[in-house]
mmCIF file of C-alpha atoms in Angstrom:
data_model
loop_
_atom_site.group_PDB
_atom_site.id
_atom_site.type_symbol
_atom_site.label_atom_id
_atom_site.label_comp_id
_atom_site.label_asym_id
_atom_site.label_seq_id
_atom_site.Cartn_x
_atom_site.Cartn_y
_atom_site.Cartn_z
ATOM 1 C CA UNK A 22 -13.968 5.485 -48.796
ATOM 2 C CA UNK A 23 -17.061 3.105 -48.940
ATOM 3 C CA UNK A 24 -19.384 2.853 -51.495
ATOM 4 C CA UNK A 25 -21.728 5.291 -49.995
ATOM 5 C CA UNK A 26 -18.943 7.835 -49.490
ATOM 6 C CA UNK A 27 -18.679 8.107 -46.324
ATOM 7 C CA UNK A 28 -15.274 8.126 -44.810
ATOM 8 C CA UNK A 29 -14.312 4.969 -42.277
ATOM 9 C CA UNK A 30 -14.068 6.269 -38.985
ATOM 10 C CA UNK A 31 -11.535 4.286 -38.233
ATOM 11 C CA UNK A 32 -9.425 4.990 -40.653
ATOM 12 C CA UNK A 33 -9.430 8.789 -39.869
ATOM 13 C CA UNK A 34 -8.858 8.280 -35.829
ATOM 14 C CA UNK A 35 -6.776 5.014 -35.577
ATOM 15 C CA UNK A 36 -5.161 6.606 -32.808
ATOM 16 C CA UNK A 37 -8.792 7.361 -31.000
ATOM 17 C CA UNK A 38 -10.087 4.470 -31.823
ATOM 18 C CA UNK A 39 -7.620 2.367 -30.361
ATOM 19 C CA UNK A 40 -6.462 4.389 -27.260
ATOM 20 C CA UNK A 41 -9.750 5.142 -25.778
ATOM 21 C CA UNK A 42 -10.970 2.262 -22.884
ATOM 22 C CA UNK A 43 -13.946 2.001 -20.874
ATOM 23 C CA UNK A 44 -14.110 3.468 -17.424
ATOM 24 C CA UNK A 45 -14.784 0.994 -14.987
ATOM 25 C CA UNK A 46 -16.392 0.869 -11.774
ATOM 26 C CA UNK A 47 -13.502 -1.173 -10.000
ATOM 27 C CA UNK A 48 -11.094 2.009 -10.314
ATOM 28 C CA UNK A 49 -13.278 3.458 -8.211
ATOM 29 C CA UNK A 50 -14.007 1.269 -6.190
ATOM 30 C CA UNK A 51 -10.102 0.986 -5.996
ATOM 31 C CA UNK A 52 -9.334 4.434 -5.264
ATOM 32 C CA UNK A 53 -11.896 4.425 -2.526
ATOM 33 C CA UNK A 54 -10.316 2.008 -0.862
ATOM 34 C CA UNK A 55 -6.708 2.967 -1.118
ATOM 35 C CA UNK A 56 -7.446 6.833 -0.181
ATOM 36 C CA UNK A 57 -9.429 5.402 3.073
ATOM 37 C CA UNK A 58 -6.489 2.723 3.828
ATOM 38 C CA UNK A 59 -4.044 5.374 3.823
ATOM 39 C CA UNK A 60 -5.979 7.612 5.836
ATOM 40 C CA UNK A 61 -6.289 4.943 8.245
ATOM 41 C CA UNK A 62 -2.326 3.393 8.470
ATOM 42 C CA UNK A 63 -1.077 7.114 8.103
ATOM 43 C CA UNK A 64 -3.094 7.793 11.459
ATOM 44 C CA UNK A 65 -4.591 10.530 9.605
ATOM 45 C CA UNK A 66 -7.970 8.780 10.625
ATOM 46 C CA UNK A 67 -7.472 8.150 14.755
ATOM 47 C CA UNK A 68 -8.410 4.603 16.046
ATOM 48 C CA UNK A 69 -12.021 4.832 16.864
ATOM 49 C CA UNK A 70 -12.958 7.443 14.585
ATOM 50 C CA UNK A 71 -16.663 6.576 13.194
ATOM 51 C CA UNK A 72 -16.882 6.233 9.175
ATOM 52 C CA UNK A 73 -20.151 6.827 8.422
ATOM 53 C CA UNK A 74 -20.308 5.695 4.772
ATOM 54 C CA UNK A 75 -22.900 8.866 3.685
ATOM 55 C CA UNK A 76 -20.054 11.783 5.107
ATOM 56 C CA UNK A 77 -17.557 9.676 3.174
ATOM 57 C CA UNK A 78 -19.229 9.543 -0.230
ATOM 58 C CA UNK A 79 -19.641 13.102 -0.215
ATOM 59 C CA UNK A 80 -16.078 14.375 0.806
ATOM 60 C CA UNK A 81 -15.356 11.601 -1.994
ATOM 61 C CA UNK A 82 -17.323 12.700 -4.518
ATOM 62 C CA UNK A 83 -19.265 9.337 -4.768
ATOM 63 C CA UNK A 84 -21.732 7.246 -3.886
ATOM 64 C CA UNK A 85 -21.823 5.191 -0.902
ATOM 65 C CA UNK A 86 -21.571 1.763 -2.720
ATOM 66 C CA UNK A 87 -17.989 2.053 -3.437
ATOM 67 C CA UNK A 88 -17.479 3.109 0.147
ATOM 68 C CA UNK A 89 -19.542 0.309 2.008
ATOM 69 C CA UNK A 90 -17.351 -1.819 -0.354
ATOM 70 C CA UNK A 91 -14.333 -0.269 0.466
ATOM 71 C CA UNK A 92 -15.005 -1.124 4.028
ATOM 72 C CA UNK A 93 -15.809 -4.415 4.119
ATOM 73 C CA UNK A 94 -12.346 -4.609 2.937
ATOM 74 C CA UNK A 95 -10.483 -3.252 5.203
ATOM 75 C CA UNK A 96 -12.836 -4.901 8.236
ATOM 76 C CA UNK A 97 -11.362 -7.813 6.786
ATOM 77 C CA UNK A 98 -7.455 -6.681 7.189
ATOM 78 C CA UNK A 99 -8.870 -5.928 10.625
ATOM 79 C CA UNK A 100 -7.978 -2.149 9.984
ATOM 80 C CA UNK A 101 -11.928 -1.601 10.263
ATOM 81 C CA UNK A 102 -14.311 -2.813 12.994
ATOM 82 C CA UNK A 103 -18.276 -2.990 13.064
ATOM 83 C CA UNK A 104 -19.325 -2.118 16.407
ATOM 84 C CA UNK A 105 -22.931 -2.319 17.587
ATOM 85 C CA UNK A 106 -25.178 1.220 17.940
ATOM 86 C CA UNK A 107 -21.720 3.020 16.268
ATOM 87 C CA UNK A 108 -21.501 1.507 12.775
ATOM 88 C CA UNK A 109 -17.996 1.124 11.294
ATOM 89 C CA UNK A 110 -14.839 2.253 13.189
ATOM 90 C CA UNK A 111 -11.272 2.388 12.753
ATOM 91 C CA UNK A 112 -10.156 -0.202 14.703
ATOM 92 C CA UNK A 113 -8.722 -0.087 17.676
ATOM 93 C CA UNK A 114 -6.125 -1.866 19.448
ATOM 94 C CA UNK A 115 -5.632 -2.451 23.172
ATOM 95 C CA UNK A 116 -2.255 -1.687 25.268
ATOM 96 C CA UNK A 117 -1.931 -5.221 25.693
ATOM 97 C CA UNK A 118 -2.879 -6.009 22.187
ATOM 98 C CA UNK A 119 -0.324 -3.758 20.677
ATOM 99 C CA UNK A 120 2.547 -5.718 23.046
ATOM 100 C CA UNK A 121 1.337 -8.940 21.742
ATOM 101 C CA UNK A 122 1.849 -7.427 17.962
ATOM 102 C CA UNK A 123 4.765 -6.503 18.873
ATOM 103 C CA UNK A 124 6.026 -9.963 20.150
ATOM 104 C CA UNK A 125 5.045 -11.451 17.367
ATOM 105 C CA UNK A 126 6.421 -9.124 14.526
ATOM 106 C CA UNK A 127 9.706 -9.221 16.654
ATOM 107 C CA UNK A 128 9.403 -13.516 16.386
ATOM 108 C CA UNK A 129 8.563 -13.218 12.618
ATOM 109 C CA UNK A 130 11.287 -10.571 12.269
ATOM 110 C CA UNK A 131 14.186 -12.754 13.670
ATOM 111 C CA UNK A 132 12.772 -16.062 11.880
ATOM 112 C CA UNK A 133 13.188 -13.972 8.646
ATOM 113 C CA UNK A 134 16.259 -12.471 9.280
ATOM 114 C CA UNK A 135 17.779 -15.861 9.950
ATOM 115 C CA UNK A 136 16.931 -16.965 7.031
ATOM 116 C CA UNK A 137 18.726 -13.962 5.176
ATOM 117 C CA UNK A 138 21.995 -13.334 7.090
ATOM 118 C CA UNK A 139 23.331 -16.564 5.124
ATOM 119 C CA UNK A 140 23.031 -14.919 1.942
ATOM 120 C CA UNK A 141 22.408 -11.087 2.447
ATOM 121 C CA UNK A 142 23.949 -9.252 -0.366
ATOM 122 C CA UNK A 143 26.487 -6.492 -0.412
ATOM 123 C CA UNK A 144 24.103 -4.398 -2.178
ATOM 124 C CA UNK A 145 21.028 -4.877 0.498
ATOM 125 C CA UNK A 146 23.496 -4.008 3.618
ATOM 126 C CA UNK A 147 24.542 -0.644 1.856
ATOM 127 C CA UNK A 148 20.766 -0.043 1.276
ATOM 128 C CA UNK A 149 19.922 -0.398 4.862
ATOM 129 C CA UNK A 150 22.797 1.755 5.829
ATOM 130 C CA UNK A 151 21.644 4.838 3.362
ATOM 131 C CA UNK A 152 18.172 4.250 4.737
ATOM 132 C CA UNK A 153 19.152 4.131 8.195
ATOM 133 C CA UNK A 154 20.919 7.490 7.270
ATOM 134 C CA UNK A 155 18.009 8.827 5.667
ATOM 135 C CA UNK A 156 15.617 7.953 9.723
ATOM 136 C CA UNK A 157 18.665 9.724 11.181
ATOM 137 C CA UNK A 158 18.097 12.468 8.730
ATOM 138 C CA UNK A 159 14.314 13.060 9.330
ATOM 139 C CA UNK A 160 15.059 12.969 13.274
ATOM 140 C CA UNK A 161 17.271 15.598 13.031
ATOM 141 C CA UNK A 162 14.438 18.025 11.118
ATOM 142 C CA UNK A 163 11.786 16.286 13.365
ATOM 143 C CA UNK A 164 9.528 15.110 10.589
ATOM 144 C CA UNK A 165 7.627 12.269 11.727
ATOM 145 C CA UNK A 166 6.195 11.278 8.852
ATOM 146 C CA UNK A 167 10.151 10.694 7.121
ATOM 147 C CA UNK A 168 10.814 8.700 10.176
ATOM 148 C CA UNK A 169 8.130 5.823 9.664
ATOM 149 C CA UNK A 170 8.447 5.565 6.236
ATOM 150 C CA UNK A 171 12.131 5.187 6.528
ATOM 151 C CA UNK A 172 11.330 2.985 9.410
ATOM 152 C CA UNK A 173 9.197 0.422 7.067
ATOM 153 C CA UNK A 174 11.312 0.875 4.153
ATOM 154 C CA UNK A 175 14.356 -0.556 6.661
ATOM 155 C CA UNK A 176 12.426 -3.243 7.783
ATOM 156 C CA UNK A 177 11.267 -4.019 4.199
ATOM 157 C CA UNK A 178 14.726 -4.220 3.046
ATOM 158 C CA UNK A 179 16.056 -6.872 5.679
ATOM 159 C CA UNK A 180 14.159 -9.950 4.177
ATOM 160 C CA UNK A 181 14.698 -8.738 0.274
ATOM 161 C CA UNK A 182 17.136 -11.087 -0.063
ATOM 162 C CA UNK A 183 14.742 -14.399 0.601
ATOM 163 C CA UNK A 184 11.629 -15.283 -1.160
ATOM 164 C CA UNK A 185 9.283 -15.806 1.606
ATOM 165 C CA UNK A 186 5.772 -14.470 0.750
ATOM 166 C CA UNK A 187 3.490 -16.007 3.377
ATOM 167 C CA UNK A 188 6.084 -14.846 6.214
ATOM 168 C CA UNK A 189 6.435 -11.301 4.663
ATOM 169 C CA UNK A 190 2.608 -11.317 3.962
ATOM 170 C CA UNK A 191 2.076 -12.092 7.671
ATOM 171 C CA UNK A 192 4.633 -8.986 8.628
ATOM 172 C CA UNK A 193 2.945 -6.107 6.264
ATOM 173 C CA UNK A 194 -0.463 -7.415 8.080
ATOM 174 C CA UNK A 195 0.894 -6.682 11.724
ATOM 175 C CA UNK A 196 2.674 -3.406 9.774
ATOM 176 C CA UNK A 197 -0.437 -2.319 8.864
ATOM 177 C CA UNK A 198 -2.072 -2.505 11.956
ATOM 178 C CA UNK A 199 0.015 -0.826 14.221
ATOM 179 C CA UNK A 200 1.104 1.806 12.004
ATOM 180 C CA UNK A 201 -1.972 4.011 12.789
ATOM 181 C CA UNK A 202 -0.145 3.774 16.426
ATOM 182 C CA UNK A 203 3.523 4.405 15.039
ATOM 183 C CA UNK A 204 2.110 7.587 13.670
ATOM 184 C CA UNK A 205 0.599 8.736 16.735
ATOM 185 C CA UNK A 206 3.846 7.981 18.728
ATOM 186 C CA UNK A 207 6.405 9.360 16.061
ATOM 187 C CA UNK A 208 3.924 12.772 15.893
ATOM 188 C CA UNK A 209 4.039 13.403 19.704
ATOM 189 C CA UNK A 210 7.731 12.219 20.296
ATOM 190 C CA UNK A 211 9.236 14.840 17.358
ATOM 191 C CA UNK A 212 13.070 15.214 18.162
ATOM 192 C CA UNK A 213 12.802 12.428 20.856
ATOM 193 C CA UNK A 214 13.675 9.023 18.468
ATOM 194 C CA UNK A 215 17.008 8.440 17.971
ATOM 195 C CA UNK A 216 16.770 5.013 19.645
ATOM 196 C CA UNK A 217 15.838 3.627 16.392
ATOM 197 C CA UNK A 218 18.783 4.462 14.421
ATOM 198 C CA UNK A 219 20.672 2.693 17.072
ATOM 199 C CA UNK A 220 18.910 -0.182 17.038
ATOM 200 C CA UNK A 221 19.540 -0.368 13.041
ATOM 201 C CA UNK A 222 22.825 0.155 13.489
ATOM 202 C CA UNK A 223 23.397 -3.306 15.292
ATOM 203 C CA UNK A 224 20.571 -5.343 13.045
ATOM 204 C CA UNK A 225 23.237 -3.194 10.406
ATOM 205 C CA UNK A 226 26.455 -4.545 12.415
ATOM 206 C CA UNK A 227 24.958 -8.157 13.493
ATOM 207 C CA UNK A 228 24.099 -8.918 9.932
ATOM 208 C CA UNK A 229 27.393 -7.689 8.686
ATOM 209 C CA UNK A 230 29.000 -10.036 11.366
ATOM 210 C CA UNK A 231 27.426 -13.160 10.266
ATOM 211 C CA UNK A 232 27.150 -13.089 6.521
#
């Protein structure tokens, strides 16, 4: 008690007192950005669909600062384009675009996996076997969404042997970019997929063959 006798706040709510933070604006600004980056590598938000930063803020709950912020962002990652007389757009990729991705992910991809057949561990080939499983799996029930993500997750798990952070850095971008794509193509070919899991199967068999 202090001389006046009045308790010490403190001393009655330690717990309060020291659990409680500030709020800051960057978690929103965060969550603004993660919930439209998703939208837009999920394919949930089609290439070329206009993101007017008002409609956003409202079916977000907040203002438009967070959002404008949010994509500048993701213009930068090239997931968002600013076209004249439209505003901001999810980008969108050309045909022959999307086969020059593709070349170069598939360069990038065997430079990397090179550099991990040497010393690819026991423990990453039975990973990429359960998750190869787990695409065959979602093909069978025709869930799309399953497919992808064990897709990535495959792809993710050939170069986790090797630190290489500007090559897988470089990957994730081209990832990212086509995904919106991936979606669309997974979504209308349902059931009609299976040529991926036997395309793991030989990274799967190739890599076993020449650790």
């Amino acid at each position: 008690m202090e001389a006046s006798g009045k308790p010490k706040t403190a001393s009655i709510f330690p717990n309060t007192i020291k659990t409680m933070k500030p709020v800051q604006a960057s978690t929103i600004n965060e969550i603004v950005y993660l919930k439209l980056e998703k939208a837009i590598i999920s394919g949930q938000l089609l290439p070329g669909t206009r993101l007017a930063a008002k409609d956003l803020a409202n079916q977000m709950k907040v203002s438009t600062i967070p959002v404008r912020e949010a994509l500048a962002r993701l213009e930068v990652r090239g997931l968002v384009a600013i076209v004249p007389q439209k505003g901001a757009i999810v980008n969108q990729q050309s045909v022959e675009s999307i086969k020059e991705l593709l070349e170069i992910r598939l360069i990038l991809e065997s430079a990397a996996i090179k550099k991990v057949i040497p010393i690819v561990s026991g423990e990453t080939i039975n990973l990429l076997i359960e998750t190869n499983k787990a695409y065959e799996e979602a093909w069978q029930q025709s869930k799309a969404a399953k497919m992808l993500d064990a897709a990535k997750y495959f792809h993710d798990c050939l170069y986790r042997d090797k630190h290489m952070p500007n090559l897988i850095r470089m990957l994730n971008q081209i990832w990212d970019i086509i995904n919106p794509y991936y979606h669309i193509m997974f979504r209308s070919q349902e059931g009609k997929l299976h040529t991926g899991v036997n395309y793991h199967t030989k990274i799967i068999e190739g890599m076993q063959e020449k650790s």
